Every structure is written in structure tokens, then in C-alpha cells.
């Protein structure tokens, strides 16, 4: 196998109650990357389409992540990477994570799969740090593994994979403005009141219990964020209006996708998700900001060969 093409899907991180530790994988939108063996050792980015990103391996999220895994093996070939970006940078649906996760997934394949997908998460985090200044895994883990992932602990890394209930659908509204993850992290308080920690912990436990028991309404009432959303929502014009529109039309919950500006809703059934998407769209229509919306099943596969 000298050349492969892969798909690295978009993801929704945080999901309101799990800042930096919870995420899920969506379908239909994601980056494509091509990996090719070359005689010259090392990792080289040879082509980037639809994004203005550095070609220098040490400055490119995919390059850094790819190098982290490549350097663990002693091989007599190099790897060239083409990146075809479909997820816009700063969109809140895991653009940098798709680059990092896709890179380690593709390089691992050409190296003969020395690592499991779960083991790849730590390498992908090396790329994520270039983009956001922080080594969080709540996008790279679901991007690699699919479904929902919970980072039970970072030190050591302890990732729990949770299968999505069959009838769960995500809606994403992506306003075409850029919110840099580093900026969205800079507005957060370093300390939180005990009562907020109690509320958030209860919701996280409730959401996970809802996933395991297929209890959509438990998931819904757990999709609340008393810590991060209040500090970040001003970065997203018309956030409250869109959230109200989603909840009025039976979304289980709605919130900021990752660091924003995308807004997500989770819904029970595709037909509800389509109605919710329509109403979120209507709420954004006169904002003067262009946007896209996506309706997606929770993607069970994560990164895959195409
Ligand atoms: N958990 C991260 C954040 C996700 O909200 O800052 C964005 O990369």
C-alpha cells in the first residue's frame, strides 16, 4: 500500500455539560487527505486546498501530529500528505482536530497500523496544541473513534467510547465568522463556584446515563452549561435567538459547538432534526451573517479509508 485516501469527520465538542472531556462525531462534513509513501524520509505537506495553512511540517497541525507518530517507527520511507479542507478553520466543528486526527490515522495506515485508533488520540493531541494552545482531546477522540467519547482523565489518558442511541441526530448551524479557540478559551474563568461544579457534574452524569439507557429526555435535560456558555455566548451573534428557536421545536438540547461559533442541537429522530434545523435557519436568516446548516446522524465510524 503506497497511497491511501481518508475521510476525517467533523465533531461537536463539549456538548454543554462536558467541557474539554465530551464530544461526538458527525457525518457528511469532513476533510479528505491523501497519504503517499516517498523515498525521502520525513513528513512533507505537498498540497493544501480550500484553506490558507502553512506547508512547513512543524507549523502545520497535520504535520506536527503526523510527525509525532512517524518518529516512533524506524522506517526507510517518508510520507507526503495532501490536505483537502472541507471544514473551515475556526468554525467550532473540529477543523484543526480533523487535520490532526486524519493525519495520525493516515500515517498509521502507511506505517502498517502499529497503533490502535484509541492509541492514536495522544499523537493527534500534539497537533491540536498547535491550533489552540491546549492539548484537549474532546474533538480528536470522537474524530478518530466515532460515536461519543468521554475523556475520563488526561493524565494518564483514559478514553471511554460510548455508542450513540440509534435515533439521535445532530443539527449544526455554522455562522460564517471565525472564533479562534485560543480567544474563546481566554474568556473563561480559571476558577468556578462550587454550586456550578455541582450542577455541571450532575448534568454530565445525567447525559452519560441517558446515552447508556437510550433515555432521550434525560439526555435533553442534562444538556445544560452553567460554566462555559455564559462566558462565551457573546462571541456568537444571535446565539440566544437560535437556541430558543431550537428548543421551541423540540430539540433535546442546544448549545455552542466546541469553541463556537457553530451552534449545535441534538434531536430525537431525523424528522425532528430537520424541523429544528429549519427553525434555527429562520432565526438566523436576517442576521446579516451567511451560514450553513447540517443535519447528521451521529457518525459511528470516525476517521476511515475512502
Ligand atoms: N473543548 C474545547 C473548547 C473545544 O471548548 O475550547 C474546542 O477545540
Short mmCIF file of C-alpha atoms and ligand atoms in Angstrom, two decimals:
data_model
loop_
_atom_site.label_atom_id
_atom_site.label_comp_id
_atom_site.label_asym_id
_atom_site.label_seq_id
_atom_site.Cartn_x
_atom_site.Cartn_y
_atom_site.Cartn_z
CA UNK A 1 0.00 0.00 0.00
CA UNK A 2 1.77 3.14 -1.21
CA UNK A 3 -1.08 5.63 -1.32
CA UNK A 4 -4.33 5.99 0.61
CA UNK A 5 -7.17 8.49 0.86
CA UNK A 6 -9.02 9.06 4.10
CA UNK A 7 -12.02 10.96 5.47
CA UNK A 8 -11.69 12.85 8.76
CA UNK A 9 -15.15 13.88 10.01
CA UNK A 10 -16.35 16.98 11.82
CA UNK A 11 -17.10 16.74 15.55
CA UNK A 12 -19.04 18.55 18.26
CA UNK A 13 -17.04 19.04 21.46
CA UNK A 14 -18.18 19.91 24.99
CA UNK A 15 -21.88 19.14 24.36
CA UNK A 16 -22.70 21.72 27.07
CA UNK A 17 -22.07 19.55 30.11
CA UNK A 18 -18.61 18.13 29.29
CA UNK A 19 -16.16 20.97 28.66
CA UNK A 20 -12.90 19.55 27.27
CA UNK A 21 -13.95 15.95 28.01
CA UNK A 22 -17.04 15.09 25.94
CA UNK A 23 -17.59 15.04 22.18
CA UNK A 24 -19.36 13.28 19.34
CA UNK A 25 -18.67 12.63 15.70
CA UNK A 26 -20.93 13.79 12.89
CA UNK A 27 -21.33 12.75 9.29
CA UNK A 28 -21.50 14.35 5.88
CA UNK A 29 -18.89 17.01 6.55
CA UNK A 30 -15.21 16.32 6.94
CA UNK A 31 -11.78 16.71 5.40
CA UNK A 32 -10.19 14.42 2.84
CA UNK A 33 -6.49 13.68 2.97
CA UNK A 34 -4.16 11.69 0.74
CA UNK A 35 -1.03 9.99 2.08
CA UNK A 36 1.72 8.78 -0.21
CA UNK A 37 4.97 6.97 0.57
CA UNK A 38 8.08 8.73 -0.72
CA UNK A 39 11.75 7.79 -0.88
CA UNK A 40 12.84 10.88 1.05
CA UNK A 41 12.40 10.27 4.79
CA UNK A 42 10.24 12.58 6.90
CA UNK A 43 6.77 14.13 6.61
CA UNK A 44 6.02 16.64 3.87
CA UNK A 45 2.80 18.53 3.16
CA UNK A 46 2.62 18.68 -0.62
CA UNK A 47 -0.82 20.13 -1.28
CA UNK A 48 -3.50 22.06 0.62
CA UNK A 49 -6.80 23.03 -0.98
CA UNK A 50 -9.57 25.30 0.34
CA UNK A 51 -7.56 26.71 3.24
CA UNK A 52 -4.67 29.06 3.82
CA UNK A 53 -2.48 26.90 6.06
CA UNK A 54 1.30 26.60 6.43
CA UNK A 55 3.13 23.94 4.41
CA UNK A 56 6.00 23.77 6.90
CA UNK A 57 5.56 20.48 8.76
CA UNK A 58 6.46 21.93 12.17
CA UNK A 59 3.86 24.72 11.80
CA UNK A 60 1.03 22.67 10.36
CA UNK A 61 -1.41 20.89 12.72
CA UNK A 62 -1.49 17.80 10.48
CA UNK A 63 2.29 17.94 10.03
CA UNK A 64 3.04 18.06 13.76
CA UNK A 65 0.62 15.23 14.56
CA UNK A 66 1.89 13.13 11.64
CA UNK A 67 5.50 13.62 12.72
CA UNK A 68 4.69 12.62 16.32
CA UNK A 69 3.60 9.16 15.18
CA UNK A 70 6.07 8.81 12.28
CA UNK A 71 9.01 9.35 14.65
CA UNK A 72 8.01 6.39 16.82
CA UNK A 73 8.89 3.99 13.97
CA UNK A 74 12.14 3.38 12.20
CA UNK A 75 11.11 3.21 8.55
CA UNK A 76 13.07 3.74 5.35
CA UNK A 77 10.43 5.85 3.61
CA UNK A 78 8.87 9.25 4.04
CA UNK A 79 5.23 10.30 3.77
CA UNK A 80 3.70 13.07 1.66
CA UNK A 81 0.35 14.50 2.73
CA UNK A 82 -2.31 16.29 0.70
CA UNK A 83 -4.94 18.10 2.76
CA UNK A 84 -8.30 18.92 1.21
CA UNK A 85 -10.02 21.07 3.84
CA UNK A 86 -13.77 20.96 3.84
CA UNK A 87 -14.18 22.08 7.46
CA UNK A 88 -13.49 25.80 7.83
CA UNK A 89 -10.91 26.89 10.41
CA UNK A 90 -12.43 28.48 13.49
CA UNK A 91 -15.88 27.00 12.78
CA UNK A 92 -16.33 25.12 16.06
CA UNK A 93 -16.81 21.71 14.47
CA UNK A 94 -13.31 20.42 14.92
CA UNK A 95 -11.42 21.74 11.90
CA UNK A 96 -7.94 21.53 13.41
CA UNK A 97 -8.86 18.25 15.08
CA UNK A 98 -9.86 16.70 11.76
CA UNK A 99 -6.44 17.68 10.39
CA UNK A 100 -4.64 16.22 13.41
CA UNK A 101 -6.76 13.08 13.71
CA UNK A 102 -6.79 12.49 9.95
CA UNK A 103 -3.01 12.88 9.85
CA UNK A 104 -2.29 10.29 12.53
CA UNK A 105 -4.90 7.92 11.12
CA UNK A 106 -3.40 8.10 7.61
CA UNK A 107 0.23 7.84 8.72
CA UNK A 108 -0.62 4.90 10.98
CA UNK A 109 -2.11 3.06 7.98
CA UNK A 110 1.05 3.57 5.88
CA UNK A 111 3.22 2.50 8.80
CA UNK A 112 1.35 -0.82 8.90
CA UNK A 113 -1.01 0.06 11.78
CA UNK A 114 1.32 -0.17 14.78
CA UNK A 115 -1.27 1.68 16.92
CA UNK A 116 -4.97 1.22 17.67
CA UNK A 117 -7.30 4.14 16.97
CA UNK A 118 -7.51 4.81 20.70
CA UNK A 119 -3.72 4.98 20.96
CA UNK A 120 -3.67 7.49 18.11
CA UNK A 121 -5.53 10.08 20.19
CA UNK A 122 -2.39 11.09 22.13
CA UNK A 123 -0.49 11.76 18.88
CA UNK A 124 -3.37 13.79 17.45
CA UNK A 125 -3.37 15.93 20.60
CA UNK A 126 0.16 17.09 19.67
CA UNK A 127 -1.35 18.69 16.57
CA UNK A 128 -4.31 20.16 18.45
CA UNK A 129 -1.95 22.06 20.72
CA UNK A 130 -0.53 23.96 17.73
CA UNK A 131 -4.01 25.18 16.81
CA UNK A 132 -5.42 26.10 20.20
CA UNK A 133 -2.55 26.24 22.66
CA UNK A 134 -4.18 23.45 24.64
CA UNK A 135 -3.85 19.66 24.46
CA UNK A 136 -7.53 18.75 24.73
CA UNK A 137 -8.90 15.58 23.16
CA UNK A 138 -12.64 16.21 23.07
CA UNK A 139 -12.60 16.69 19.27
CA UNK A 140 -9.72 14.43 18.22
CA UNK A 141 -11.05 11.41 20.16
CA UNK A 142 -14.53 11.35 18.55
CA UNK A 143 -13.00 12.25 15.17
CA UNK A 144 -10.83 9.13 15.34
CA UNK A 145 -13.22 6.77 17.10
CA UNK A 146 -16.70 7.92 16.06
CA UNK A 147 -19.81 7.94 18.29
CA UNK A 148 -19.46 9.72 21.66
CA UNK A 149 -16.24 9.79 23.63
CA UNK A 150 -15.66 10.78 27.23
CA UNK A 151 -12.15 11.67 28.37
CA UNK A 152 -12.38 10.26 31.90
CA UNK A 153 -8.87 11.50 32.61
CA UNK A 154 -5.99 13.22 30.83
CA UNK A 155 -3.13 12.03 32.96
CA UNK A 156 -2.95 9.23 32.08
CA UNK A 157 -5.25 9.49 29.08
CA UNK A 158 -8.37 7.41 29.75
CA UNK A 159 -10.91 7.45 26.92
CA UNK A 160 -14.35 5.89 27.16
CA UNK A 161 -16.21 5.17 23.92
CA UNK A 162 -19.99 5.33 24.11
CA UNK A 163 -22.21 4.11 21.30
CA UNK A 164 -24.84 6.59 20.21
CA UNK A 165 -28.52 5.75 20.61
CA UNK A 166 -29.81 4.92 17.11
CA UNK A 167 -32.32 7.70 16.83
CA UNK A 168 -30.09 10.57 17.90
CA UNK A 169 -29.43 13.29 15.31
CA UNK A 170 -27.36 16.45 15.44
CA UNK A 171 -28.10 19.79 13.84
CA UNK A 172 -25.27 22.27 13.34
CA UNK A 173 -25.67 25.90 12.30
CA UNK A 174 -22.33 27.35 11.24
CA UNK A 175 -22.28 31.16 11.03
CA UNK A 176 -19.50 32.30 8.68
CA UNK A 177 -17.48 34.18 11.24
CA UNK A 178 -14.28 32.89 12.78
CA UNK A 179 -13.84 32.35 16.52
CA UNK A 180 -10.31 31.30 17.39
CA UNK A 181 -10.25 28.57 20.01
CA UNK A 182 -7.45 30.34 21.87
CA UNK A 183 -9.60 33.51 22.09
CA UNK A 184 -12.65 31.54 23.21
CA UNK A 185 -10.54 29.92 25.92
CA UNK A 186 -9.12 33.26 27.04
CA UNK A 187 -12.59 34.50 28.12
CA UNK A 188 -13.08 31.62 30.56
CA UNK A 189 -12.57 31.91 34.32
CA UNK A 190 -9.84 29.74 35.78
CA UNK A 191 -12.00 29.04 38.83
CA UNK A 192 -15.65 28.11 39.12
CA UNK A 193 -18.08 28.36 42.05
CA UNK A 194 -18.78 25.08 43.84
CA UNK A 195 -22.51 25.31 43.07
CA UNK A 196 -21.76 25.48 39.33
CA UNK A 197 -19.42 22.49 39.57
CA UNK A 198 -22.22 20.55 41.28
CA UNK A 199 -24.76 21.48 38.58
CA UNK A 200 -22.36 20.65 35.75
CA UNK A 201 -21.27 17.34 37.28
CA UNK A 202 -24.90 16.30 37.75
CA UNK A 203 -25.64 17.14 34.12
CA UNK A 204 -22.61 15.27 32.80
CA UNK A 205 -23.55 12.18 34.80
CA UNK A 206 -27.14 12.52 33.61
CA UNK A 207 -26.15 12.84 29.97
CA UNK A 208 -23.89 9.78 30.07
CA UNK A 209 -26.59 7.78 31.88
CA UNK A 210 -29.04 8.92 29.17
CA UNK A 211 -26.70 7.66 26.42
CA UNK A 212 -26.36 4.25 28.05
CA UNK A 213 -30.08 3.83 28.71
CA UNK A 214 -31.40 5.44 25.48
CA UNK A 215 -33.26 7.95 27.66
CA UNK A 216 -33.54 10.90 25.27
CA UNK A 217 -35.30 13.15 27.77
CA UNK A 218 -32.66 12.57 30.41
CA UNK A 219 -30.05 13.48 27.79
CA UNK A 220 -32.07 16.56 26.93
CA UNK A 221 -32.44 17.93 30.43
CA UNK A 222 -28.75 17.26 31.06
CA UNK A 223 -27.62 19.30 28.04
CA UNK A 224 -27.04 22.44 30.05
CA UNK A 225 -23.95 24.53 30.58
CA UNK A 226 -23.71 26.87 33.55
CA UNK A 227 -19.94 27.34 33.26
CA UNK A 228 -18.76 27.99 29.71
CA UNK A 229 -21.77 29.12 27.66
CA UNK A 230 -22.46 32.23 29.80
CA UNK A 231 -18.86 33.39 29.23
CA UNK A 232 -18.70 32.61 25.53
CA UNK A 233 -22.11 33.25 24.03
CA UNK A 234 -21.41 36.95 23.38
CA UNK A 235 -18.84 35.80 20.79
CA UNK A 236 -21.70 34.35 18.72
CA UNK A 237 -24.17 36.90 17.35
CA UNK A 238 -27.84 35.85 17.90
CA UNK A 239 -26.90 32.77 19.92
CA UNK A 240 -29.85 33.12 22.33
CA UNK A 241 -32.33 33.54 19.48
CA UNK A 242 -31.12 30.41 17.69
CA UNK A 243 -31.09 28.38 20.89
CA UNK A 244 -34.64 29.46 21.73
CA UNK A 245 -35.77 28.51 18.21
CA UNK A 246 -34.22 25.03 18.54
CA UNK A 247 -35.73 24.35 21.97
CA UNK A 248 -39.18 25.65 20.94
CA UNK A 249 -39.24 23.00 18.23
CA UNK A 250 -38.40 20.02 20.40
CA UNK A 251 -34.61 19.88 20.25
CA UNK A 252 -33.45 17.84 23.24
CA UNK A 253 -30.82 20.48 23.91
CA UNK A 254 -28.85 23.20 22.17
CA UNK A 255 -25.57 24.97 22.79
CA UNK A 256 -22.20 26.13 21.50
CA UNK A 257 -20.38 23.54 19.41
CA UNK A 258 -16.81 23.37 20.71
CA UNK A 259 -15.39 26.86 21.00
CA UNK A 260 -18.01 28.22 18.55
CA UNK A 261 -19.25 29.96 16.51
CA UNK A 262 -21.22 26.88 15.38
CA UNK A 263 -24.36 26.16 17.36
CA UNK A 264 -25.50 22.54 17.76
CA UNK A 265 -28.75 20.90 18.74
CA UNK A 266 -29.36 17.23 19.50
CA UNK A 267 -32.72 15.77 18.50
CA UNK A 268 -34.63 12.53 18.72
CA UNK A 269 -35.32 11.43 15.12
CA UNK A 270 -34.31 12.76 11.75
CA UNK A 271 -37.66 14.40 11.11
CA UNK A 272 -37.43 16.43 14.34
CA UNK A 273 -33.84 17.38 13.48
CA UNK A 274 -34.97 18.65 10.08
CA UNK A 275 -37.70 20.80 11.63
CA UNK A 276 -35.26 22.11 14.25
CA UNK A 277 -32.71 22.92 11.52
CA UNK A 278 -35.36 24.83 9.56
CA UNK A 279 -36.27 26.88 12.61
CA UNK A 280 -32.66 27.58 13.56
CA UNK A 281 -32.16 28.76 9.97
CA UNK A 282 -35.20 31.04 10.15
CA UNK A 283 -33.88 32.53 13.37
CA UNK A 284 -30.55 33.35 11.68
CA UNK A 285 -31.86 34.45 8.32
CA UNK A 286 -31.91 38.22 8.97
CA UNK A 287 -28.67 38.31 10.94
CA UNK A 288 -26.66 39.67 8.01
CA UNK A 289 -24.20 36.79 8.52
CA UNK A 290 -24.14 33.96 5.99
CA UNK A 291 -24.28 30.45 7.42
CA UNK A 292 -24.61 26.73 6.66
CA UNK A 293 -26.70 24.14 8.43
CA UNK A 294 -26.16 20.40 8.64
CA UNK A 295 -28.38 17.60 9.87
CA UNK A 296 -26.44 14.47 10.70
CA UNK A 297 -26.74 11.12 12.35
CA UNK A 298 -24.08 10.52 14.98
CA UNK A 299 -21.22 9.01 12.96
CA UNK A 300 -20.24 5.60 14.39
CA UNK A 301 -17.02 5.21 12.37
CA UNK A 302 -14.77 8.23 12.88
CA UNK A 303 -11.78 8.51 10.53
CA UNK A 304 -11.92 5.98 7.71
CA UNK A 305 -10.31 4.97 4.43
CA UNK A 306 -12.21 6.06 1.34
N1 LIG B 1 -13.11 21.93 24.45
C1 LIG B 1 -12.56 22.86 23.51
C2 LIG B 1 -13.01 24.26 23.87
C3 LIG B 1 -13.02 22.50 22.15
O1 LIG B 1 -14.22 24.44 24.04
O2 LIG B 1 -12.19 25.15 24.00
C4 LIG B 1 -12.51 23.42 21.07
O3 LIG B 1 -11.40 22.94 20.44
#
